[in-house]
mmCIF file of C-alpha atoms and ligand atoms in Angstrom:
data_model
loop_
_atom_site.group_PDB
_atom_site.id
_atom_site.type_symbol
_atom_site.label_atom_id
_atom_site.label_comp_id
_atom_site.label_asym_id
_atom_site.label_seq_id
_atom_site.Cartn_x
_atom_site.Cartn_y
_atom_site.Cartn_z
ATOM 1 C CA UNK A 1 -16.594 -11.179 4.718
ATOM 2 C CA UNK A 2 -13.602 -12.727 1.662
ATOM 3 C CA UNK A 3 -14.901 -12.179 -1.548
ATOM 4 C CA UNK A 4 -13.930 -15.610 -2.720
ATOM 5 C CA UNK A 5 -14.499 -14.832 -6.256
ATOM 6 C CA UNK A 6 -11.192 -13.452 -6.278
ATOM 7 C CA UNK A 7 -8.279 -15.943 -6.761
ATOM 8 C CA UNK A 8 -4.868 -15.525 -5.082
ATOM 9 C CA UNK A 9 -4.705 -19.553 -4.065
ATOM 10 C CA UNK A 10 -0.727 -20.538 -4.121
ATOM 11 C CA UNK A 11 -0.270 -16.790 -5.433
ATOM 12 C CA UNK A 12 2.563 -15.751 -3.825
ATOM 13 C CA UNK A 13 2.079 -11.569 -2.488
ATOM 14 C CA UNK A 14 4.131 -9.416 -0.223
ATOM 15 C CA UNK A 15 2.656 -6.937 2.026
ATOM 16 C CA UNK A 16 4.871 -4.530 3.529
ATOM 17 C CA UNK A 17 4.177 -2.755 7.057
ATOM 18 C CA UNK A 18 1.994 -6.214 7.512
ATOM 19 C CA UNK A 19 2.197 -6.580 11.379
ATOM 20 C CA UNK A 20 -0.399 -3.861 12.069
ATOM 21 C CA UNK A 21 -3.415 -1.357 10.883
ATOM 22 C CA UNK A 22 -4.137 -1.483 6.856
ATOM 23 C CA UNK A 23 -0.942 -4.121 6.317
ATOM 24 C CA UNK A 24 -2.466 -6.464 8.438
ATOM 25 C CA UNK A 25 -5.870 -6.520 7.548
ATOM 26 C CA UNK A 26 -4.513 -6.765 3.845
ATOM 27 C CA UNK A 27 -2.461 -9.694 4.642
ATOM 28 C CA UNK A 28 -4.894 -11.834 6.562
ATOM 29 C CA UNK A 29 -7.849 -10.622 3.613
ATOM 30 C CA UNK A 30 -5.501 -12.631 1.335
ATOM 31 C CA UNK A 31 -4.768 -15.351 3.505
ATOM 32 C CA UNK A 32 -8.648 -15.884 3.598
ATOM 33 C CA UNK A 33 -8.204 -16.118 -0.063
ATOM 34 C CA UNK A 34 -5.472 -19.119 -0.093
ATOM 35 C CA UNK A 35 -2.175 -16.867 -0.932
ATOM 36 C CA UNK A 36 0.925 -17.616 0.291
ATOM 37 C CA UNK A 37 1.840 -13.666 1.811
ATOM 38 C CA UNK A 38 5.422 -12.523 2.868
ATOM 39 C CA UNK A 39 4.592 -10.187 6.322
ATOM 40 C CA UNK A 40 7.156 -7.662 6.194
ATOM 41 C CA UNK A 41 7.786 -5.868 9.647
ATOM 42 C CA UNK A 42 9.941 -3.419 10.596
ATOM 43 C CA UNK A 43 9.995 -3.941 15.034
ATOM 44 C CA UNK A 44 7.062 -5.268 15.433
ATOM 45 C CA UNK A 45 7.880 -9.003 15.820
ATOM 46 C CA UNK A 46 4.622 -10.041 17.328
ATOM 47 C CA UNK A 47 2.531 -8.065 15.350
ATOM 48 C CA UNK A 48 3.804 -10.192 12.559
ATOM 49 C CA UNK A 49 3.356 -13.152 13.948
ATOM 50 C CA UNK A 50 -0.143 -12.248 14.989
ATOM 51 C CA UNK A 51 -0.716 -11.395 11.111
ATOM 52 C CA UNK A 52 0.995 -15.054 10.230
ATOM 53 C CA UNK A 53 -1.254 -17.003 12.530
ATOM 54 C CA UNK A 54 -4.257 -15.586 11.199
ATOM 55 C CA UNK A 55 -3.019 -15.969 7.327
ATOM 56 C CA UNK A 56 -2.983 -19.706 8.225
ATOM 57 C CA UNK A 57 -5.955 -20.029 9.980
ATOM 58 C CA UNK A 58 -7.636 -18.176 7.187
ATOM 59 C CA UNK A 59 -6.349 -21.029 5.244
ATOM 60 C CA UNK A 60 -3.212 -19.468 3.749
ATOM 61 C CA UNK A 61 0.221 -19.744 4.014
ATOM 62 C CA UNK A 62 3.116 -17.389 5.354
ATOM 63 C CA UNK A 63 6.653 -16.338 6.765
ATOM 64 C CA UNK A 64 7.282 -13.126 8.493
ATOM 65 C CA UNK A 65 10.612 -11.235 7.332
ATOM 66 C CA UNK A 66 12.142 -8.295 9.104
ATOM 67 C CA UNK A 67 13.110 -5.981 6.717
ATOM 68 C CA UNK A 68 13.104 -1.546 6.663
ATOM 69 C CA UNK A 69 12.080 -0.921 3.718
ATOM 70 C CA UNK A 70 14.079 2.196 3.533
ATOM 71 C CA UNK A 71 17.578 0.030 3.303
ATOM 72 C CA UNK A 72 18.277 -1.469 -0.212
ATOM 73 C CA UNK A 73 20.005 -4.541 1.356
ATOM 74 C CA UNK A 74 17.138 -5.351 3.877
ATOM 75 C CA UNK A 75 14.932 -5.193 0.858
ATOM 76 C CA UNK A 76 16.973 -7.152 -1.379
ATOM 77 C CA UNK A 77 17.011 -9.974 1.702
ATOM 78 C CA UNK A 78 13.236 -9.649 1.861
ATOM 79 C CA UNK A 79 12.818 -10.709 -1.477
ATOM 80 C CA UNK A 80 15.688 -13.112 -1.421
ATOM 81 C CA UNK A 81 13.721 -14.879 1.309
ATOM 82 C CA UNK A 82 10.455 -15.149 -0.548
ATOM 83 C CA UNK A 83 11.883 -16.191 -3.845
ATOM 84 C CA UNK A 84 13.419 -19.217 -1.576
ATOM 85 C CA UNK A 85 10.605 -19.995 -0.155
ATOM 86 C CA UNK A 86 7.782 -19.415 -2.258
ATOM 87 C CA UNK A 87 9.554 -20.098 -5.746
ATOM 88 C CA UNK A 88 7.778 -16.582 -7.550
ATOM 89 C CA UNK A 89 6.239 -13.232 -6.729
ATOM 90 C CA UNK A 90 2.689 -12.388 -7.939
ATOM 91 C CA UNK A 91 1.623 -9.381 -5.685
ATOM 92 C CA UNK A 92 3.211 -6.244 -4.249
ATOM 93 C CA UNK A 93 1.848 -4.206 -1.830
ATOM 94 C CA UNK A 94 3.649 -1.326 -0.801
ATOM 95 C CA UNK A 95 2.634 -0.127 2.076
ATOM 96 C CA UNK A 96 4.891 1.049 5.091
ATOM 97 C CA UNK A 97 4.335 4.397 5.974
ATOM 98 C CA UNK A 98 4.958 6.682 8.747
ATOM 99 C CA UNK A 99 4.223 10.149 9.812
ATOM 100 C CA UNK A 100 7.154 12.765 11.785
ATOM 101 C CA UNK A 101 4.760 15.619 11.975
ATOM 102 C CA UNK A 102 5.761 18.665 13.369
ATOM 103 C CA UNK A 103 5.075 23.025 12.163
ATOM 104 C CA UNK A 104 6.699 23.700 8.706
ATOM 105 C CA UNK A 105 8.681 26.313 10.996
ATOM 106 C CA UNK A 106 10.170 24.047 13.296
ATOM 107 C CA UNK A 107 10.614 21.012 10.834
ATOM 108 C CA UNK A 108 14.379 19.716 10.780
ATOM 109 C CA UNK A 109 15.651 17.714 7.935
ATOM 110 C CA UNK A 110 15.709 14.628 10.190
ATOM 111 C CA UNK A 111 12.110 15.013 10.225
ATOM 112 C CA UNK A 112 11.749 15.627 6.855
ATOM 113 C CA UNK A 113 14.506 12.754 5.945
ATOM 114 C CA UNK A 114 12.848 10.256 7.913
ATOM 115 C CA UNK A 115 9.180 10.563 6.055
ATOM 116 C CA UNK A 116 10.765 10.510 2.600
ATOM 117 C CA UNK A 117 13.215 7.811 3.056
ATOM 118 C CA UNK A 118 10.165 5.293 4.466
ATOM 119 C CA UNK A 119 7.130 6.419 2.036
ATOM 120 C CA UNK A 120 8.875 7.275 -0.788
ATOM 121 C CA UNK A 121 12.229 5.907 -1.393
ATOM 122 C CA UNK A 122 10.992 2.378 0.404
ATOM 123 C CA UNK A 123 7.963 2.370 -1.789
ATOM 124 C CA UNK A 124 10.751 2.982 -5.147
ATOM 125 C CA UNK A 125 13.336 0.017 -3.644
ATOM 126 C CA UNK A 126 10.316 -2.237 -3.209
ATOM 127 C CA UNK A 127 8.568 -1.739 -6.287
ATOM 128 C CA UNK A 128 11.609 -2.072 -8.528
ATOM 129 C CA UNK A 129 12.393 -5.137 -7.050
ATOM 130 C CA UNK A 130 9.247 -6.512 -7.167
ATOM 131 C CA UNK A 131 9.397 -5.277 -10.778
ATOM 132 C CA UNK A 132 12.721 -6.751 -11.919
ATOM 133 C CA UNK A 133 11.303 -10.655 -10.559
ATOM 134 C CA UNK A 134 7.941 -10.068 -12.692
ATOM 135 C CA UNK A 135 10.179 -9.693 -15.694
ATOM 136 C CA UNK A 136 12.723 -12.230 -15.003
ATOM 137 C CA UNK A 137 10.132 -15.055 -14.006
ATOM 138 C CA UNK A 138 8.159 -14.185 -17.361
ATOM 139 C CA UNK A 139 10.605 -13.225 -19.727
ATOM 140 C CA UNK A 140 9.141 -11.130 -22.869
ATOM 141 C CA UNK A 141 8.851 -13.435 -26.349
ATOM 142 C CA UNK A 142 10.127 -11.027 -29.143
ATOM 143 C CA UNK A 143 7.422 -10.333 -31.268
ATOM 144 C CA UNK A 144 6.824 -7.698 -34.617
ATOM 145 C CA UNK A 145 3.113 -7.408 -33.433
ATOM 146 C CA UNK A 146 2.169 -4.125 -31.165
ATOM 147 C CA UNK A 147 -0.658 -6.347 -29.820
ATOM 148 C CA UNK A 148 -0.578 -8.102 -26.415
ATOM 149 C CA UNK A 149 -3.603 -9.550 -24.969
ATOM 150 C CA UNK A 150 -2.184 -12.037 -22.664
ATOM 151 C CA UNK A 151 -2.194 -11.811 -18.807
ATOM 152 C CA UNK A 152 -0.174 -9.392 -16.300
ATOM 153 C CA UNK A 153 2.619 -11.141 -15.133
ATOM 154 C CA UNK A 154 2.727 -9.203 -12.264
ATOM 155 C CA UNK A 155 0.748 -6.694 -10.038
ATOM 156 C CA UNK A 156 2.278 -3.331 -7.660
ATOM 157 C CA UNK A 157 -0.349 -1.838 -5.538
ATOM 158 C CA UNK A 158 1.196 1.272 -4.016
ATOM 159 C CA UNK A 159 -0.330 3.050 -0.282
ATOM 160 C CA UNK A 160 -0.721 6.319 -0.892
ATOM 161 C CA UNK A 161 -3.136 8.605 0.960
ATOM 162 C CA UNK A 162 -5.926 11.163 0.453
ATOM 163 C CA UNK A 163 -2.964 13.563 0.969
ATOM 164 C CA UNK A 164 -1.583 13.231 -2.421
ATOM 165 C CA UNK A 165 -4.157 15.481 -3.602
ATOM 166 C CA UNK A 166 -5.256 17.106 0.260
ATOM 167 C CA UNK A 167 -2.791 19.966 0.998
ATOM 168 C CA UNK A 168 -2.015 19.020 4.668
ATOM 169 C CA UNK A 169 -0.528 21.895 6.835
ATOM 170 C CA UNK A 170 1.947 20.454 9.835
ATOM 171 C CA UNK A 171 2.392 17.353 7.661
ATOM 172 C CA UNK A 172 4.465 19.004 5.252
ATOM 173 C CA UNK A 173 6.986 15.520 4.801
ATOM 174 C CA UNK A 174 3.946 13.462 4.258
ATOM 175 C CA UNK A 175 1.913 15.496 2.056
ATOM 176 C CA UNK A 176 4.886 15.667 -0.154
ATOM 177 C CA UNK A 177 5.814 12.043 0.028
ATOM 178 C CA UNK A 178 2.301 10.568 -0.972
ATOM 179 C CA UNK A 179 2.006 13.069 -3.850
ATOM 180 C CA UNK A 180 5.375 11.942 -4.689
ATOM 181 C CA UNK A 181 4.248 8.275 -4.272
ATOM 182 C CA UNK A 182 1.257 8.833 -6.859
ATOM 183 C CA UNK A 183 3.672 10.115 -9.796
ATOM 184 C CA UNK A 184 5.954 7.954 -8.876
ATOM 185 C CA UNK A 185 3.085 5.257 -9.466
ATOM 186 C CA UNK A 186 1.535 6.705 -12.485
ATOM 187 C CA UNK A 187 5.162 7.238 -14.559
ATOM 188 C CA UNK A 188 6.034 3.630 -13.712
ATOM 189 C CA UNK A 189 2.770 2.009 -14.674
ATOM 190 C CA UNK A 190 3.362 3.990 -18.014
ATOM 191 C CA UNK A 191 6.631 2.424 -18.407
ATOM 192 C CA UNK A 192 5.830 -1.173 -17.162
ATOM 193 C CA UNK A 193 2.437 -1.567 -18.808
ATOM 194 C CA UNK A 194 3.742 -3.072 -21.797
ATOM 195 C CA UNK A 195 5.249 -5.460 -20.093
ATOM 196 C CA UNK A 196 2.006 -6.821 -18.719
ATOM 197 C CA UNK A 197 2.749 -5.090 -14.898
ATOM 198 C CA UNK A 198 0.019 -3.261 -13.604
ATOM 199 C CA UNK A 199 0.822 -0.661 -11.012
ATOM 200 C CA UNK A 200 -1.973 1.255 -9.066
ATOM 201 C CA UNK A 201 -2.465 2.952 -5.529
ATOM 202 C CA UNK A 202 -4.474 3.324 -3.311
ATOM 203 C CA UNK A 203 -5.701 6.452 -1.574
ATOM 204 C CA UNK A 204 -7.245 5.977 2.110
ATOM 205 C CA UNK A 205 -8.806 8.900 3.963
ATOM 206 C CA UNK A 206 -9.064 8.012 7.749
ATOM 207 C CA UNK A 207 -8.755 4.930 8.485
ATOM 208 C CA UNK A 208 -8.824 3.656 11.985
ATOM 209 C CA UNK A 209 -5.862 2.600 12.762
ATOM 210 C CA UNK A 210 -2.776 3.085 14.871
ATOM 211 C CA UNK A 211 -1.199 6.031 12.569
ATOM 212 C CA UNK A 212 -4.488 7.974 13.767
ATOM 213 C CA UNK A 213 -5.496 6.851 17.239
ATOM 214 C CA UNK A 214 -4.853 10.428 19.005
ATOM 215 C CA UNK A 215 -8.084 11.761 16.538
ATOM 216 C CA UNK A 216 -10.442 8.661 17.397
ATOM 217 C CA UNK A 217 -9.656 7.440 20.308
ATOM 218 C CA UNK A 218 -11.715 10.783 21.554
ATOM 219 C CA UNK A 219 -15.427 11.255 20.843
ATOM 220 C CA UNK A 220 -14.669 15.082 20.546
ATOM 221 C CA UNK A 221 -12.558 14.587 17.961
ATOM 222 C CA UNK A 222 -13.886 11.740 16.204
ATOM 223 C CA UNK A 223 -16.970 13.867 15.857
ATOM 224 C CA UNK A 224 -15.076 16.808 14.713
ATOM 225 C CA UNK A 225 -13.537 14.490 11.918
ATOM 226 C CA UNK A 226 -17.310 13.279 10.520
ATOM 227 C CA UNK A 227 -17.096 16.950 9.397
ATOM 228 C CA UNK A 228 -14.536 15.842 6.963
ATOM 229 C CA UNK A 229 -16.147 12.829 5.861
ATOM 230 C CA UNK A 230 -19.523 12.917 3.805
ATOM 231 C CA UNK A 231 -20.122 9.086 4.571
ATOM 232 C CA UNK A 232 -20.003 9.903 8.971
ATOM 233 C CA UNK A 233 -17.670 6.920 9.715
ATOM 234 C CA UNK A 234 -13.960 6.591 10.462
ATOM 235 C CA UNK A 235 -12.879 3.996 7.692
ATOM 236 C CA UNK A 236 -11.465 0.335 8.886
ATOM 237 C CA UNK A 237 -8.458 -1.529 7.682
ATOM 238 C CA UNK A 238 -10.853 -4.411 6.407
ATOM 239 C CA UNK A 239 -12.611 -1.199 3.650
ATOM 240 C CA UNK A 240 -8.834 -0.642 2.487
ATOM 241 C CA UNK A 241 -7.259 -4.436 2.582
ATOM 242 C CA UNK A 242 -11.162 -5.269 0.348
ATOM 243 C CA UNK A 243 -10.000 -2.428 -2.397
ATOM 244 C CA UNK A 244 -6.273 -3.654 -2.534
ATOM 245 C CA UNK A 245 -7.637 -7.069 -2.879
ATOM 246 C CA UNK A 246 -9.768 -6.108 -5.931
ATOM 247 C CA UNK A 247 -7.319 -4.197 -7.168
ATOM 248 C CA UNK A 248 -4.176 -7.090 -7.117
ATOM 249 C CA UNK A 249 -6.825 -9.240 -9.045
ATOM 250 C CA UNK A 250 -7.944 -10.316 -12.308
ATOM 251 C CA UNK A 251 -10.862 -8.843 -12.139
ATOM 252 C CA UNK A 252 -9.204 -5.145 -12.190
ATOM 253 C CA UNK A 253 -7.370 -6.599 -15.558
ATOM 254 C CA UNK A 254 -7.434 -3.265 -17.119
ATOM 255 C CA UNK A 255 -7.161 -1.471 -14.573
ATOM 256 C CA UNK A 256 -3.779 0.472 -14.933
ATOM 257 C CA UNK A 257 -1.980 3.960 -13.284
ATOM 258 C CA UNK A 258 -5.370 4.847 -11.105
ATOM 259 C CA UNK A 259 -5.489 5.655 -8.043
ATOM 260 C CA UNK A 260 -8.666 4.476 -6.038
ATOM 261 C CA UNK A 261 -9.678 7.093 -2.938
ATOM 262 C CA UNK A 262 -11.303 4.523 -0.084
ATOM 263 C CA UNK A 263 -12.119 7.280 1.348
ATOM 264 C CA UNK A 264 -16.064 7.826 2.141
ATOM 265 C CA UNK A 265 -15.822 11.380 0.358
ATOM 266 C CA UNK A 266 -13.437 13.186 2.001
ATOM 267 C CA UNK A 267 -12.019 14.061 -1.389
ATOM 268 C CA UNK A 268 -15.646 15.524 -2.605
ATOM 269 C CA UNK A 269 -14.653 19.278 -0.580
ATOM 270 C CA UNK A 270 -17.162 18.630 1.485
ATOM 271 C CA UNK A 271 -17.167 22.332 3.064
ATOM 272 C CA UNK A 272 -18.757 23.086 0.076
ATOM 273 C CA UNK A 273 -22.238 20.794 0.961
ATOM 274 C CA UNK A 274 -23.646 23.773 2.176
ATOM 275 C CA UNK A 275 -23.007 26.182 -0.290
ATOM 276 C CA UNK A 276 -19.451 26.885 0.479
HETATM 277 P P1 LIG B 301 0.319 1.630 10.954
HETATM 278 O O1 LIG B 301 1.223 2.501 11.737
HETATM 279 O O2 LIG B 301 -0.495 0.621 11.678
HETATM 280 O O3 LIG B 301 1.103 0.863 9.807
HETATM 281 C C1 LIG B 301 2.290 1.306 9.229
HETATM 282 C C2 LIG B 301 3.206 0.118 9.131
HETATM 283 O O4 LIG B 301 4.408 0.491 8.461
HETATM 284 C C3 LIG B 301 3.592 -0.415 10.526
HETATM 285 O O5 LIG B 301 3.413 -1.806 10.557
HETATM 286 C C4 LIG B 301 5.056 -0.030 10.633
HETATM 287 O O6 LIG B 301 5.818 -0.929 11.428
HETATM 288 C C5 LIG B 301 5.479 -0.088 9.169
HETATM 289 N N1 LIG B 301 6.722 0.623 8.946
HETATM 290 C C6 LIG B 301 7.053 1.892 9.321
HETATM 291 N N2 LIG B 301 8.314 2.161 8.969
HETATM 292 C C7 LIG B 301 8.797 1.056 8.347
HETATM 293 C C8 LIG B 301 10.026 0.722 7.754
HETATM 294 N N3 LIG B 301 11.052 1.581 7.731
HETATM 295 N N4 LIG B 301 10.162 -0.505 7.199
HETATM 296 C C9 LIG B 301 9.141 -1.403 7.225
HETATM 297 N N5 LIG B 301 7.962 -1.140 7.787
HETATM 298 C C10 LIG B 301 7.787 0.073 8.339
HETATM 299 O O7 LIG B 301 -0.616 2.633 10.137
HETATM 300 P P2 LIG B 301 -1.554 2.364 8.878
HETATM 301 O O8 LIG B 301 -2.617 3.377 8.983
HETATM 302 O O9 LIG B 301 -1.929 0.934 8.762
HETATM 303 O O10 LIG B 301 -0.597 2.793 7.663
HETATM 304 C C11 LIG B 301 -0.371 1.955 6.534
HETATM 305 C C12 LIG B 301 -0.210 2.812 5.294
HETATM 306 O O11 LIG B 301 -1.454 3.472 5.018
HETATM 307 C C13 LIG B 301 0.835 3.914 5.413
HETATM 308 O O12 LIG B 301 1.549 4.022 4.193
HETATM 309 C C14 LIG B 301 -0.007 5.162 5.638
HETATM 310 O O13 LIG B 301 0.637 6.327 5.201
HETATM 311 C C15 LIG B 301 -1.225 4.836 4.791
HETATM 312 N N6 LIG B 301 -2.412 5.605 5.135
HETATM 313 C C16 LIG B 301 -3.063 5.447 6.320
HETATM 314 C C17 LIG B 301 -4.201 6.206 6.597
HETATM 315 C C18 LIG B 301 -4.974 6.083 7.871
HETATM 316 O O14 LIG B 301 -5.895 6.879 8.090
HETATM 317 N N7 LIG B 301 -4.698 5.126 8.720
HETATM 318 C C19 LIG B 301 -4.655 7.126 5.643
HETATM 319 C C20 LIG B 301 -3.967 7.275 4.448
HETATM 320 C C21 LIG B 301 -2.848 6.509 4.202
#
C-alpha cells in the first residue's frame, strides 16, 4: 500500500543496487509515488528492467544505468546520464551492498577489499556526487543572518545495517563497513546541514531478500532467526523501501544525521527478555 501523502511527483531520485531485494522495492515504492527514479545495476540487466517496468506501471518514470558504484568514472556517468535526462537530482539512495564472508582467520584482503570498496567507498563516491549537484542546482544566496528556514535542496539516504552497531563474527568486512557507513553519514550530515542537505540511513535487520536466502529459505533456520527478532517475522523489502520513502520526504523535514533501525527489535538484546 503507497502512502500517497508523500510527494516525489517529477522528483527526480536515484536508487542504487535497484534491480533486486531492498533497491527494488524502493524504486518501484517511488514510482507508485510519480518520481522519475534512475535504477542503477551493477549485472543484473533484467532485474533492472523488471524494476523500470514496474516504476512505469506504478505511474512513474525511469531509465536503468549500469554503473559499479565502486568506480569513480562509472559513477560520474551515472549521474551524467540522469542530469541529461531528468534535468536535476532530488533523492539519493545509497544502497548497493554486498557481503564476502568468510572466518576472520582465513579472511584475505581481496575479501576484505571487495566489501569496503562496494559499501563504503561506493556509498562516499555516490553521496558526494549527489552532494556537489544539490549545491550547484541551488546555489547558496550570501546572507549576514545565521537563520535558514527554507527547504532542503536535497536529500542522501544511506543503507546501512543493524551491523553498524551488532558486532558480527565471520562478517568481519561488513561489520566494519556499515559502522563505517553510519559515521561516515553522521559527519557529513553535520557538514552539509547548513546547506539545506539532509543525510540519514537506514538500518535493516533481516530482511528477506536475496543477500539472506541461505537463512530463510529453511524453516530450521528461519525459526532459529525469530530468536533474534522480538517482532517473529523476517522483514520484507516493501518495510525498508516504506521507511526510506518517509525518510527522502518532507515530512521527515527535520529529520537530520539519524539512523532509523527497520528492524522489528533485533537491536533491543533480546537474549536479555528472559532475564539474561
Ligand atoms: P541484494 O543482493 O538483493 O541487493 C544488493 C544490490 O546491490 C544488488 O542489486 C547488487 O547487484 C547491487 N550491487 C552489488 N555490488 C554492486 C556494485 N559494485 N555496484 C552497483 N551495485 C552493486 O540484497 P539487499 O538485501 O537488497 O541489499 C541491499 C542493501 O541493504 C545492502 O547495502 C545491504 O547491505 C543492506 N542490508 C540488507 C539486509 C538484509 O537483511 N537483506 C540487512 C541489512 C542491510
Amino acid at each position: 500500500m503507497i502512502d500517497s501523502s508523500l510527494k516525489f511527483k517529477g522528483q527526480t531520485i536515484i536508487v542504487t543496487g535497484s534491480s533486486s531485494g531492498i533497491g527494488q522495492a524502493c524504486a518501484i515504492y517511488f514510482g507508485g509515488l510519480g518520481a522519475n527514479v534512475v535504477v542503477n545495476y551493477h549485472n543484473d540487466e533484467d532485474g533492472a528492467s523488471e524494476s523500470l517496468k514496474k516504476i512505469k506501471a506504478g505511474g512513474g518514470d525511469g531509465i536503468t544505468v549500469q554503473a559499479d558504484v565502486s568506480k569513480e568514472a562509472d559513477v560520474i556517468s551515472m549521474f551524467e546520464q540522469t542530469i541529461k535526462k531528468f534535468g536535476r537530482l532530488d533523492v539519493m539512495v545509497s544502497n548497493a551492498g554486498l557481503q564476502v564472508d568468510s572466518p576472520f582467520l582465513e579472511m584475505t584482503t581481496k575479501q576484505w577489499q571487495k566489501v569496503i570498496d562496494v559499501n563504503l567507498t561506493g556509498q562516499f563516491i555516490c553521496i558526494r556526487e549527489a552532494a556537489k549537484q544539490f549545491v550547484k542546482q541551488s546555489p547558496r544566496e550570501e546572507s549576514d543572518s545565521k537563520i535558514d528556514t527554507g527547504p532542503a535542496i536535497g536529500k542522501i539516504v544511506m543503507m546501512s545495517s543493524v551491523h553498524d552497531v551488532i558486532p558480527w563474527a565471520g562478517h568481519v568486512n561488513y561489520a566494519a563497513s556499515k559502522g563505517g557507513v553510519s559515521m561516515m553519514m553522521k559527519s557529513v550530515s553535520q557538514e552539509l546541514a547548513p546547506y539545506k542537505i539532509r543525510v540519514n540511513s537506514i538500518s535493516p535487520g533481516a530482511i528477506k531478500t536475496a543477500i539472506n536466502k541461505s537463512v530463510w529459505s529453511k524453516q530450521e533456520t528461519l525459526e532459529e532467526l525469530m530468536t533474534l527478532i522480538p517482532y517473529r517475522r523476517i522483514g520484507t523489502a516493501e518495510d525498508v523501501a516504506k521507511a526510506v520513502a518517509w525518510l527522502a520526504s518532507d515530512e521527515s523535514d527535520y529529520v537530520n544525521g539519524e539512523t532509523l533501525y527497520i528492524d522489528g527489535g533485533m537491536t533491543l538484546y533480546p537474549e536479555f527478555a528472559d532475564n539474561g
